[in-house]
Amino acid sequence: MSEKQPPIWLRIYTFIAYLYIYVPIIILIVFSFNTMKLNIRWEGFTLSWYGILFRDQDIIEATGIP
C-alpha cells in the first residue's frame, strides 16, 4: 500500500511552524548558561544561575519537593 505524501507547500509550512515554536526555546536554553545577568550578548559559560535557582527556597516549595 503506498502512502500519499503531503504537498511540498504543506511540508515547508510545517517546518516553518516548528521553527517558530522551537527556536525561541532553544535560544532561552542557550542563554540560560550565559554569565551576563541581562542576556543582551553572550559573555561566557556558567552554571551559577542554576545554583541560584536550586537554592531559592520559594522555588523549591513551589515544586513540592520536601
Tab-separated table of C-alpha atoms in Angstrom:
chain	number	residue	atom	x	y	z
A	1	MET	CA	0.000	0.000	0.000
A	2	SER	CA	1.503	3.331	-0.995
A	3	GLU	CA	1.007	6.344	1.208
A	4	LYS	CA	0.486	9.706	-0.403
A	5	GLN	CA	2.892	12.409	0.795
A	6	PRO	CA	1.539	15.859	1.600
A	7	PRO	CA	2.264	18.639	-0.891
A	8	ILE	CA	5.590	20.457	-0.649
A	9	TRP	CA	3.984	23.725	0.484
A	10	LEU	CA	2.441	21.936	3.462
A	11	ARG	CA	5.771	20.380	4.416
A	12	ILE	CA	7.516	23.777	4.182
A	13	TYR	CA	4.753	25.455	6.201
A	14	THR	CA	5.015	22.750	8.872
A	15	PHE	CA	8.794	23.149	9.028
A	16	ILE	CA	8.466	26.927	9.458
A	17	ALA	CA	5.821	26.448	12.159
A	18	TYR	CA	8.119	24.103	14.105
A	19	LEU	CA	10.966	26.604	13.771
A	20	TYR	CA	8.699	29.367	15.085
A	21	ILE	CA	7.867	27.240	18.135
A	22	TYR	CA	11.236	25.666	18.963
A	23	VAL	CA	13.887	28.278	18.061
A	24	PRO	CA	12.917	30.649	20.919
A	25	ILE	CA	13.026	27.731	23.368
A	26	ILE	CA	16.500	26.760	22.162
A	27	ILE	CA	17.662	30.380	22.471
A	28	LEU	CA	16.371	30.523	26.067
A	29	ILE	CA	18.190	27.308	26.946
A	30	VAL	CA	21.449	28.539	25.407
A	31	PHE	CA	21.273	31.930	27.130
A	32	SER	CA	20.480	30.315	30.483
A	33	PHE	CA	24.178	29.394	30.600
A	34	ASN	CA	25.335	32.994	29.977
A	35	THR	CA	27.437	34.759	32.615
A	36	MET	CA	25.809	38.113	31.863
A	37	LYS	CA	22.742	38.881	34.000
A	38	LEU	CA	20.961	40.643	31.154
A	39	ASN	CA	21.050	38.460	28.055
A	40	ILE	CA	21.917	41.219	25.629
A	41	ARG	CA	25.041	39.491	24.372
A	42	TRP	CA	26.972	36.327	25.126
A	43	GLU	CA	29.752	36.839	27.671
A	44	GLY	CA	30.711	33.344	28.757
A	45	PHE	CA	29.571	29.979	30.066
A	46	THR	CA	28.373	29.497	33.640
A	47	LEU	CA	26.203	27.216	35.735
A	48	SER	CA	25.839	29.776	38.550
A	49	TRP	CA	22.259	30.709	37.596
A	50	TYR	CA	21.183	27.121	38.141
A	51	GLY	CA	22.869	27.151	41.548
A	52	ILE	CA	20.910	30.268	42.453
A	53	LEU	CA	17.723	28.659	41.170
A	54	PHE	CA	18.135	25.477	43.223
A	55	ARG	CA	18.963	27.424	46.411
A	56	ASP	CA	15.827	29.575	46.139
A	57	GLN	CA	13.502	28.306	48.868
A	58	ASP	CA	10.367	29.730	47.223
A	59	ILE	CA	11.078	27.806	44.021
A	60	ILE	CA	11.732	24.599	45.939
A	61	GLU	CA	8.476	24.975	47.877
A	62	ALA	CA	6.539	25.709	44.679
A	63	THR	CA	7.703	22.420	43.128
A	64	GLY	CA	6.536	20.460	46.170
A	65	ILE	CA	9.955	18.925	46.832
A	66	PRO	CA	10.361	18.443	50.610
